[in-house]
Structures are given as C-alpha cells and as structure tokens.
Amino acid sequence: MDRNVGVNPAPPLIDRFGRQITYLRLSVTDRCDLRCVYCMKARPDFLPKADLLSLEELTILCDAFIARGVTKIRLTGGEPLVRKDVLSLIENLGTRIGRAGLKELCLTTNATQLPRFADRLAAAGIQRLNISLDTLDSDVYRRLTRGGDVNNALAGIAAAKAAGLQVKINAVAMASINEVHLPELIRWAHGEGHDVSLIEVMPVGEIGADRSAQFLSLRDVCATLSDRWTLTDLPDNTGGPARYVRVEDTGGRLGFISPLTGNFCDSCNRVRVTCTGELFTCLGKSGRIDLRHALRNGGPAALEHALDDAMAEKPWGHDFDVSPGAGAAVDRDMARTGG
Ligand code: SAM
Ligand code: SF4
C-alpha cells in the first residue's frame, strides 16, 4: 500500500508576487583559492568554521527545499570544491536526482580543482557546470584573481569536458581589465563547444575598490561585438536571467546577464542560502531569514515556518546602482552570499 495516500504534500514556495521558487543556490563555503577583484577583498575575513552548516545540515536543508517544490539546486561558494568532504555532500544529493522532484544538481566553480574532481562529479549525477573564467590572458587572469594561474583553470575545464560534463563559461565584464580580451575568450569557448555568459559586475559587498570604475555595460559590449560579428537573437529561455544570441561567426551561444541595464526580477524563481544557513530572499537586498537557528533550535516545523516567512518577505527586486559614490547595495560579498 502507498503510505502517502491521504497525506497532503508540502505546499510549494510561492512569494507574495506569485513567483514560485524552484531554484536554490546554496553556498557551501565562503573560502576560495582565488581572490577575484570584483568578488572579495585581498585579505578577506573568512567566517569561523564553527559557523558553517555541517554536511548533514546542508542535506536536511536541501531535502526541505525539494519537498517544497525546488527542482534545481546549484552548489556554489566561495569555491565549493575547496570545502573538505564536499564530494560526499554532492554524492548524497545526487541520489535525490530524478526522485523526490529534484531534476538537476549543478555547480558553479572556478575550475581549479576539477582535474581532481571532474570524474566523480559526473558519476554523482552532475551534468552541467558553470565555470568562471574572465580571460585567457595569463597576466590579466593573474591580476583579476590576485595570483591565479589560468593554466589551472584551463586544465580543469579540459577535465570537465573529458568527463562528459556540459560546461558554460561565465565571464564578468570589467571596464579596461578584460574588456578587450572578451572576443578571444568567446571564440575559444565556442570552439571548445561551450556556451558563454557575460555578466555585469554587481555592487555586492565591500571589496575595497570603486565599483563604478569596474562597471562595464553589456549594452556597450553587445554593440562592440555586433561590429565584429553577426549576432542573432535566440528565443532560448532557461528560466534564468540571461538574454541569448547566436554568434554566427563562431556558431556558439552567448548570453548577457545584465542585472544593471536589464533588470530581470519579474521572473525571479530563486533564493540563496549561505554556508551559515542565512536565506537571502534577493541578491541585492539585505533581508535574511536564519535557517540555521530554525534547524538547530526548532527542528522540521521551525524550518517550514522559516521558509514560509521567507516567501512573505521576498522583495520584488533589487535596485543596483554603480554610479560613483553609490557604494555597495549590500554589505556581504558574493563569496559569502553564493553567486
Ligand atoms: N568560486 C566559484 C566561481 O567563481 O565560479 C563560485 C562562486 S562565485 C561567487 C560565483 C559567480 O559570481 C562567479 O561567476 C563570479 O564571477 C560571480 N561574481 C562574483 N562577484 C561578482 C560581482 N560583484 N558581480 C558579478 N558577478 C560576480
Ligand atoms: Fe573565488 Fe569565485 Fe569569488 Fe573568484 S568569484 S574569488 S573564484 S568565489
């Protein structure tokens, strides 16, 4: 006999604007082996390890979200693959794919650890990776990441491809830093069979630098690329914030994620949870719900209430501003929030 007959399923997560939350971005660590200039300070204050959710707590959280209708989970960070034992979390969550409603488990990574992990990620059920790579130029990469070696990232991307993982390259477009290197990056990625998404730098976190100097409008990038290549609009909608074109000259797909010049909040289907269990209802707002407190002090019922509270509080959207002197929209950086 089916033991669930007569049991009401948990209600879906629907916010007060009628948007259903089906996508969870979960940061598993705030630590990273790189120090990208748009993401964190040169000497970040990392959280005490005791503040982080355990792997077991992270699993309980994911199960609670899946039960409430989340179909896609992206693990991120910081750099998710520098967390010790993260593979056991991924392998555990991988067993939920295809049952209990989880359709996709994916990862955002800087690729440096992929030579070690790509095969096991594929075996765990991960099919797609978002890989952050802002330039192929080794000097620019070293400057942007404050000391990274682009060859490590390239070796990781090659390992992912060899393991059969589908790769999308994400590049943050930065004025006078990687601006002139973007066409080369796009041509290379398309040649390797990878989609590319360009991202506008967001004023998230105090990074010890002026955001307005970093900001590059993707409208301008698109116009410059159109002078060089034929870009054909694509109707593709992956449920995300990117607008896609096909670059006829390379045959590849190029996305533009423009939180500043093309706000996409009306179709928002996601929430972010940090490695300490803070649920942020919007990337650009400071509203938060403490899921760790609910988990540790209240148990399953408190967790359910906390998720309901989050739906009641999720704001309509962000109002990022990168004009000179505007400062950060929120004080937490991307590595802590989970990009
Ligand atoms: N370490 C992993 C990586 O770099 O892919 C995952 C975490 S990282 C915070 C996730 C994404 O956020 C990366 O694609 C990164 O480029 C992006 N990111 C970080 N800070 C950003 C900012 N201020 N504006 C826009 N994107 C940012
Ligand atoms: Fe690390 Fe990713 Fe932030 Fe770069 S963007 S510092 S790789 S967390």
Tab-separated table of C-alpha atoms and ligand atoms in Angstrom:
chain	number	residue	atom	x	y	z
A	1	MET	CA	0.000	0.000	0.000
A	2	ASP	CA	1.179	3.519	-0.811
A	3	ARG	CA	1.940	5.078	2.574
A	4	ASN	CA	1.482	8.589	1.145
A	5	VAL	CA	-2.169	8.110	0.235
A	6	GLY	CA	-4.168	10.766	2.069
A	7	VAL	CA	-1.074	12.761	3.122
A	8	ASN	CA	-1.046	16.339	1.849
A	9	PRO	CA	2.212	17.192	0.103
A	10	ALA	CA	4.064	20.230	1.493
A	11	PRO	CA	2.860	23.390	-0.277
A	12	PRO	CA	5.087	24.954	-2.936
A	13	LEU	CA	7.132	28.031	-2.125
A	14	ILE	CA	5.230	30.933	-3.672
A	15	ASP	CA	6.060	34.518	-2.789
A	16	ARG	CA	3.569	37.351	-2.334
A	17	PHE	CA	4.023	38.365	-6.001
A	18	GLY	CA	3.004	34.886	-7.165
A	19	ARG	CA	6.508	33.790	-8.184
A	20	GLN	CA	7.201	30.133	-7.420
A	21	ILE	CA	10.641	29.321	-6.056
A	22	THR	CA	12.004	26.260	-7.830
A	23	TYR	CA	15.725	27.052	-7.755
A	24	LEU	CA	18.038	27.037	-4.736
A	25	ARG	CA	21.577	28.383	-4.838
A	26	LEU	CA	23.423	27.007	-1.875
A	27	SER	CA	26.815	28.278	-0.824
A	28	VAL	CA	28.796	25.526	0.891
A	29	THR	CA	31.790	27.658	1.914
A	30	ASP	CA	32.922	31.282	1.870
A	31	ARG	CA	36.530	30.213	1.286
A	32	CYS	CA	38.277	30.248	-2.037
A	33	ASP	CA	41.683	29.555	-3.583
A	34	LEU	CA	41.402	32.748	-5.688
A	35	ARG	CA	40.745	36.383	-4.760
A	36	CYS	CA	38.880	37.876	-7.734
A	37	VAL	CA	38.939	41.657	-7.542
A	38	TYR	CA	35.184	42.078	-8.124
A	39	CYS	CA	34.264	39.390	-5.587
A	40	MET	CA	36.297	39.830	-2.409
A	41	LYS	CA	38.934	41.891	-0.653
A	42	ALA	CA	42.605	40.970	-0.993
A	43	ARG	CA	42.545	39.828	2.633
A	44	PRO	CA	39.020	38.624	3.297
A	45	ASP	CA	37.721	37.933	6.798
A	46	PHE	CA	36.590	34.350	6.446
A	47	LEU	CA	33.892	33.042	8.752
A	48	PRO	CA	34.852	30.830	11.708
A	49	LYS	CA	34.461	27.218	10.592
A	50	ALA	CA	32.145	26.530	13.553
A	51	ASP	CA	29.582	28.903	11.982
A	52	LEU	CA	29.254	26.793	8.857
A	53	LEU	CA	26.419	24.327	8.434
A	54	SER	CA	27.570	20.721	8.629
A	55	LEU	CA	27.207	18.492	5.588
A	56	GLU	CA	24.312	16.792	7.351
A	57	GLU	CA	22.573	20.129	7.965
A	58	LEU	CA	23.109	21.150	4.350
A	59	THR	CA	21.476	17.885	3.265
A	60	ILE	CA	18.480	18.410	5.579
A	61	LEU	CA	18.043	21.905	4.151
A	62	CYS	CA	18.164	20.653	0.568
A	63	ASP	CA	15.600	17.969	1.353
A	64	ALA	CA	13.293	20.581	2.897
A	65	PHE	CA	13.531	22.732	-0.233
A	66	ILE	CA	12.970	19.740	-2.517
A	67	ALA	CA	9.870	18.799	-0.524
A	68	ARG	CA	8.572	22.353	-1.119
A	69	GLY	CA	8.979	22.155	-4.900
A	70	VAL	CA	12.587	23.097	-5.593
A	71	THR	CA	13.646	21.214	-8.730
A	72	LYS	CA	17.112	22.668	-9.260
A	73	ILE	CA	19.938	23.078	-6.766
A	74	ARG	CA	23.203	24.819	-7.572
A	75	LEU	CA	26.096	24.438	-5.164
A	76	THR	CA	28.354	27.431	-5.072
A	77	GLY	CA	30.538	29.447	-2.734
A	78	GLY	CA	33.218	30.728	-2.302
A	79	GLU	CA	34.771	27.915	-4.213
A	80	PRO	CA	32.595	24.868	-3.487
A	81	LEU	CA	35.331	22.388	-4.358
A	82	VAL	CA	37.711	23.653	-1.660
A	83	ARG	CA	35.348	22.541	1.107
A	84	LYS	CA	36.634	19.346	2.657
A	85	ASP	CA	34.336	16.391	2.037
A	86	VAL	CA	32.122	18.359	-0.358
A	87	LEU	CA	32.152	15.320	-2.644
A	88	SER	CA	30.226	13.300	-0.084
A	89	LEU	CA	27.540	16.037	0.027
A	90	ILE	CA	27.362	16.047	-3.765
A	91	GLU	CA	27.222	12.252	-3.957
A	92	ASN	CA	24.486	12.219	-1.338
A	93	LEU	CA	22.408	14.915	-3.049
A	94	GLY	CA	22.997	13.153	-6.361
A	95	THR	CA	20.870	10.273	-5.098
A	96	ARG	CA	17.874	12.685	-4.995
A	97	ILE	CA	18.051	13.457	-8.713
A	98	GLY	CA	15.094	12.030	-10.608
A	99	ARG	CA	13.149	11.277	-7.456
A	100	ALA	CA	11.509	13.469	-4.844
A	101	GLY	CA	11.191	16.155	-7.520
A	102	LEU	CA	14.850	17.171	-7.911
A	103	LYS	CA	15.568	17.471	-11.612
A	104	GLU	CA	19.015	18.989	-11.593
A	105	LEU	CA	22.014	19.338	-9.326
A	106	CYS	CA	24.704	21.629	-10.666
A	107	LEU	CA	27.761	23.535	-9.573
A	108	THR	CA	29.443	26.896	-10.113
A	109	THR	CA	33.213	26.659	-9.862
A	110	ASN	CA	36.414	28.407	-10.827
A	111	ALA	CA	37.623	25.042	-12.261
A	112	THR	CA	40.968	24.920	-10.450
A	113	GLN	CA	40.057	21.713	-8.572
A	114	LEU	CA	38.352	19.977	-11.487
A	115	PRO	CA	41.333	17.868	-12.586
A	116	ARG	CA	40.863	16.042	-9.237
A	117	PHE	CA	37.073	16.015	-9.132
A	118	ALA	CA	35.502	16.072	-12.614
A	119	ASP	CA	35.068	12.305	-12.971
A	120	ARG	CA	33.463	11.937	-9.545
A	121	LEU	CA	31.145	14.879	-10.153
A	122	ALA	CA	29.921	13.249	-13.352
A	123	ALA	CA	29.499	9.911	-11.560
A	124	ALA	CA	27.447	11.658	-8.846
A	125	GLY	CA	24.914	12.839	-11.407
A	126	ILE	CA	26.162	16.366	-12.098
A	127	GLN	CA	25.615	17.098	-15.777
A	128	ARG	CA	26.357	20.786	-16.124
A	129	LEU	CA	28.922	23.150	-14.676
A	130	ASN	CA	29.074	26.928	-14.734
A	131	ILE	CA	32.752	27.778	-14.828
A	132	SER	CA	34.024	31.272	-14.111
A	133	LEU	CA	36.764	32.356	-16.470
A	134	ASP	CA	37.107	36.037	-17.292
A	135	THR	CA	40.061	35.943	-19.672
A	136	LEU	CA	42.514	33.591	-21.368
A	137	ASP	CA	45.361	36.055	-20.932
A	138	SER	CA	47.615	34.755	-18.164
A	139	ASP	CA	48.721	38.213	-16.949
A	140	VAL	CA	45.184	39.593	-16.853
A	141	TYR	CA	43.950	36.398	-15.144
A	142	ARG	CA	46.672	36.696	-12.503
A	143	ARG	CA	45.736	40.334	-11.863
A	144	LEU	CA	41.985	39.668	-11.810
A	145	THR	CA	42.247	36.696	-9.479
A	146	ARG	CA	45.123	38.217	-7.480
A	147	GLY	CA	47.629	35.469	-8.157
A	148	GLY	CA	45.812	32.670	-10.000
A	149	ASP	CA	47.299	30.675	-12.875
A	150	VAL	CA	44.994	30.468	-15.895
A	151	ASN	CA	46.524	27.111	-16.839
A	152	ASN	CA	44.988	25.547	-13.721
A	153	ALA	CA	41.543	26.726	-14.806
A	154	LEU	CA	42.102	25.545	-18.374
A	155	ALA	CA	43.233	22.124	-17.139
A	156	GLY	CA	40.053	21.944	-15.039
A	157	ILE	CA	37.856	22.865	-17.984
A	158	ALA	CA	39.558	20.200	-20.111
A	159	ALA	CA	38.982	17.632	-17.341
A	160	ALA	CA	35.298	18.566	-17.180
A	161	LYS	CA	34.946	18.149	-20.923
A	162	ALA	CA	36.730	14.801	-20.831
A	163	ALA	CA	34.376	13.643	-18.074
A	164	GLY	CA	31.395	14.441	-20.301
A	165	LEU	CA	30.224	17.436	-18.266
A	166	GLN	CA	28.471	20.237	-20.116
A	167	VAL	CA	30.321	23.490	-19.463
A	168	LYS	CA	29.100	27.083	-19.588
A	169	ILE	CA	31.751	29.751	-19.220
A	170	ASN	CA	30.753	32.775	-17.122
A	171	ALA	CA	32.796	35.935	-17.537
A	172	VAL	CA	32.331	39.135	-15.564
A	173	ALA	CA	32.857	42.020	-17.986
A	174	MET	CA	35.131	44.642	-16.486
A	175	ALA	CA	35.979	48.026	-17.903
A	176	SER	CA	39.574	48.281	-19.112
A	177	ILE	CA	40.531	44.973	-17.442
A	178	ASN	CA	39.219	42.105	-19.581
A	179	GLU	CA	37.111	44.193	-21.971
A	180	VAL	CA	39.419	43.800	-24.956
A	181	HIS	CA	40.005	40.098	-24.232
A	182	LEU	CA	36.336	39.074	-24.362
A	183	PRO	CA	36.160	38.276	-28.119
A	184	GLU	CA	39.161	35.957	-27.819
A	185	LEU	CA	37.574	34.209	-24.817
A	186	ILE	CA	34.235	33.796	-26.609
A	187	ARG	CA	35.861	32.457	-29.793
A	188	TRP	CA	37.913	29.950	-27.802
A	189	ALA	CA	34.959	28.756	-25.690
A	190	HIS	CA	32.693	28.329	-28.699
A	191	GLY	CA	35.476	26.422	-30.438
A	192	GLU	CA	35.549	24.065	-27.448
A	193	GLY	CA	31.763	23.632	-27.627
A	194	HIS	CA	30.973	25.721	-24.519
A	195	ASP	CA	28.264	28.370	-24.193
A	196	VAL	CA	29.398	31.688	-22.721
A	197	SER	CA	27.535	34.137	-20.491
A	198	LEU	CA	28.798	37.633	-19.862
A	199	ILE	CA	27.846	39.199	-16.538
A	200	GLU	CA	27.672	42.816	-15.425
A	201	VAL	CA	29.601	43.475	-12.256
A	202	MET	CA	27.189	43.923	-9.342
A	203	PRO	CA	27.704	46.224	-6.330
A	204	VAL	CA	27.608	43.349	-3.861
A	205	GLY	CA	29.978	43.523	-0.897
A	206	GLU	CA	32.664	45.991	0.104
A	207	ILE	CA	35.696	44.980	-1.931
A	208	GLY	CA	37.982	47.882	-1.161
A	209	ALA	CA	37.636	49.369	-4.674
A	210	ASP	CA	35.383	51.713	-6.615
A	211	ARG	CA	32.695	49.693	-8.413
A	212	SER	CA	31.949	52.455	-10.861
A	213	ALA	CA	35.473	52.048	-12.246
A	214	GLN	CA	34.893	48.295	-12.706
A	215	PHE	CA	31.453	48.553	-14.283
A	216	LEU	CA	31.044	47.862	-17.979
A	217	SER	CA	27.577	47.950	-19.521
A	218	LEU	CA	26.746	44.820	-21.500
A	219	ARG	CA	24.758	47.022	-23.872
A	220	ASP	CA	28.086	48.547	-24.874
A	221	VAL	CA	29.789	45.144	-25.052
A	222	CYS	CA	26.972	43.827	-27.247
A	223	ALA	CA	27.282	46.839	-29.536
A	224	THR	CA	31.049	46.337	-29.865
A	225	LEU	CA	30.647	42.608	-30.561
A	226	SER	CA	27.971	43.397	-33.174
A	227	ASP	CA	30.521	45.485	-35.085
A	228	ARG	CA	32.768	42.433	-35.276
A	229	TRP	CA	30.292	39.546	-35.550
A	230	THR	CA	26.733	38.760	-36.619
A	231	LEU	CA	24.623	38.206	-33.501
A	232	THR	CA	21.203	36.607	-33.953
A	233	ASP	CA	18.683	36.855	-31.103
A	234	LEU	CA	17.636	33.465	-29.748
A	235	PRO	CA	14.301	32.758	-28.085
A	236	ASP	CA	16.068	30.417	-25.604
A	237	ASN	CA	14.827	30.812	-22.099
A	238	THR	CA	16.456	28.612	-19.499
A	239	GLY	CA	14.308	30.160	-16.773
A	240	GLY	CA	17.248	32.361	-15.901
A	241	PRO	CA	18.134	36.000	-16.311
A	242	ALA	CA	20.246	35.726	-19.471
A	243	ARG	CA	19.304	37.052	-22.907
A	244	TYR	CA	20.856	34.810	-25.562
A	245	VAL	CA	22.226	35.358	-29.053
A	246	ARG	CA	23.912	33.036	-31.513
A	247	VAL	CA	27.286	34.266	-32.734
A	248	GLU	CA	27.023	33.261	-36.381
A	249	ASP	CA	30.778	33.583	-36.899
A	250	THR	CA	31.652	31.044	-34.190
A	251	GLY	CA	28.427	29.009	-34.183
A	252	GLY	CA	28.150	29.307	-30.380
A	253	ARG	CA	25.622	30.685	-27.925
A	254	LEU	CA	26.309	33.851	-25.982
A	255	GLY	CA	24.272	35.065	-23.007
A	256	PHE	CA	24.089	38.536	-21.490
A	257	ILE	CA	23.271	38.717	-17.786
A	258	SER	CA	22.567	42.376	-17.151
A	259	PRO	CA	21.317	42.986	-13.629
A	260	LEU	CA	22.089	46.698	-14.004
A	261	THR	CA	20.982	47.529	-17.538
A	262	GLY	CA	18.321	44.845	-17.991
A	263	ASN	CA	16.586	44.079	-14.707
A	264	PHE	CA	15.069	40.576	-14.667
A	265	CYS	CA	13.361	40.457	-11.282
A	266	ASP	CA	9.843	39.787	-12.577
A	267	SER	CA	10.764	36.206	-13.472
A	268	CYS	CA	12.834	35.517	-10.337
A	269	ASN	CA	12.431	31.877	-9.307
A	270	ARG	CA	15.297	31.536	-6.838
A	271	VAL	CA	16.600	32.068	-3.336
A	272	ARG	CA	20.124	31.885	-1.983
A	273	VAL	CA	21.270	30.208	1.197
A	274	THR	CA	24.706	30.922	2.632
A	275	CYS	CA	27.071	28.397	4.160
A	276	THR	CA	25.883	29.577	7.589
A	277	GLY	CA	22.239	28.960	6.732
A	278	GLU	CA	21.126	32.533	6.101
A	279	LEU	CA	18.451	32.610	3.433
A	280	PHE	CA	18.675	35.743	1.298
A	281	THR	CA	15.440	36.402	-0.489
A	282	CYS	CA	17.126	38.734	-3.018
A	283	LEU	CA	20.749	39.030	-4.130
A	284	GLY	CA	20.576	42.807	-3.984
A	285	LYS	CA	18.739	43.272	-0.674
A	286	SER	CA	19.792	42.617	2.889
A	287	GLY	CA	16.608	40.811	4.049
A	288	ARG	CA	17.504	37.433	5.522
A	289	ILE	CA	15.966	34.510	7.369
A	290	ASP	CA	18.065	32.469	9.782
A	291	LEU	CA	17.577	28.847	8.741
A	292	ARG	CA	20.451	27.651	10.944
A	293	HIS	CA	18.638	28.843	14.043
A	294	ALA	CA	15.472	27.104	12.860
A	295	LEU	CA	17.418	23.915	12.090
A	296	ARG	CA	19.350	23.796	15.338
A	297	ASN	CA	16.712	25.036	17.749
A	298	GLY	CA	13.327	24.275	16.291
A	299	GLY	CA	13.531	21.221	14.070
A	300	PRO	CA	11.447	20.462	10.967
A	301	ALA	CA	8.381	22.537	11.892
A	302	ALA	CA	10.506	25.632	12.595
A	303	LEU	CA	12.287	25.139	9.279
A	304	GLU	CA	8.950	25.016	7.454
A	305	HIS	CA	7.838	28.242	9.203
A	306	ALA	CA	11.121	29.898	8.295
A	307	LEU	CA	10.610	29.029	4.624
A	308	ASP	CA	7.076	30.462	4.777
A	309	ASP	CA	8.464	33.631	6.393
A	310	ALA	CA	10.961	33.928	3.553
A	311	MET	CA	8.149	33.806	0.991
A	312	ALA	CA	6.276	36.519	2.879
A	313	GLU	CA	9.378	38.712	2.909
A	314	LYS	CA	10.854	38.184	-0.561
A	315	PRO	CA	11.008	41.672	-2.078
A	316	TRP	CA	10.007	42.498	-5.621
A	317	GLY	CA	13.576	43.091	-6.734
A	318	HIS	CA	16.866	44.881	-6.423
A	319	ASP	CA	17.822	48.418	-7.392
A	320	PHE	CA	21.541	48.135	-8.019
A	321	ASP	CA	23.435	51.361	-8.550
A	322	VAL	CA	27.061	51.536	-9.618
A	323	SER	CA	27.332	55.261	-10.087
A	324	PRO	CA	30.373	56.915	-8.474
A	325	GLY	CA	29.997	57.097	-4.698
A	326	ALA	CA	26.890	54.851	-4.595
A	327	GLY	CA	28.643	52.185	-2.501
A	328	ALA	CA	27.628	48.549	-2.136
A	329	ALA	CA	23.922	47.603	-2.319
A	330	VAL	CA	24.538	45.068	0.446
A	331	ASP	CA	27.496	44.616	2.771
A	332	ARG	CA	28.013	40.880	2.197
A	333	ASP	CA	30.225	39.823	-0.717
A	334	MET	CA	29.413	37.300	-3.431
A	335	ALA	CA	31.641	34.632	-1.951
A	336	ARG	CA	29.540	34.710	1.204
A	337	THR	CA	26.183	35.038	-0.487
A	338	GLY	CA	26.801	32.424	-3.137
A	339	GLY	CA	26.982	33.763	-6.691
B	1	SAM	N1	34.078	30.308	-6.943
B	1	SAM	C1	33.074	29.948	-7.862
B	1	SAM	C2	33.253	30.672	-9.161
B	1	SAM	O1	33.981	31.659	-9.209
B	1	SAM	O2	32.623	30.232	-10.126
B	1	SAM	C3	31.663	30.111	-7.365
B	1	SAM	C4	31.346	31.317	-6.542
B	1	SAM	S1	31.446	32.866	-7.386
B	1	SAM	C5	30.985	33.984	-6.106
B	1	SAM	C6	30.035	32.749	-8.438
B	1	SAM	C7	29.958	33.735	-9.566
B	1	SAM	O3	29.779	35.027	-9.042
B	1	SAM	C8	31.171	33.788	-10.467
B	1	SAM	O4	30.769	33.589	-11.806
B	1	SAM	C9	31.696	35.179	-10.274
B	1	SAM	O5	32.281	35.651	-11.432
B	1	SAM	C10	30.454	35.928	-9.892
B	1	SAM	N2	30.674	37.154	-9.156
B	1	SAM	C11	31.364	37.337	-8.010
B	1	SAM	N3	31.324	38.631	-7.603
B	1	SAM	C12	30.568	39.280	-8.531
B	1	SAM	C13	30.126	40.634	-8.676
B	1	SAM	N4	30.442	41.571	-7.790
B	1	SAM	N5	29.354	40.934	-9.742
B	1	SAM	C14	29.012	39.993	-10.649
B	1	SAM	N6	29.384	38.698	-10.558
B	1	SAM	C15	30.153	38.353	-9.514
B	2	SF4	FE1	36.636	32.812	-5.595
B	2	SF4	FE2	34.625	32.593	-7.298
B	2	SF4	FE3	34.909	34.805	-5.781
B	2	SF4	FE4	36.655	34.354	-7.714
B	2	SF4	S1	34.453	34.720	-7.987
B	2	SF4	S2	37.146	34.957	-5.588
B	2	SF4	S3	36.787	32.175	-7.746
B	2	SF4	S4	34.484	32.792	-5.058
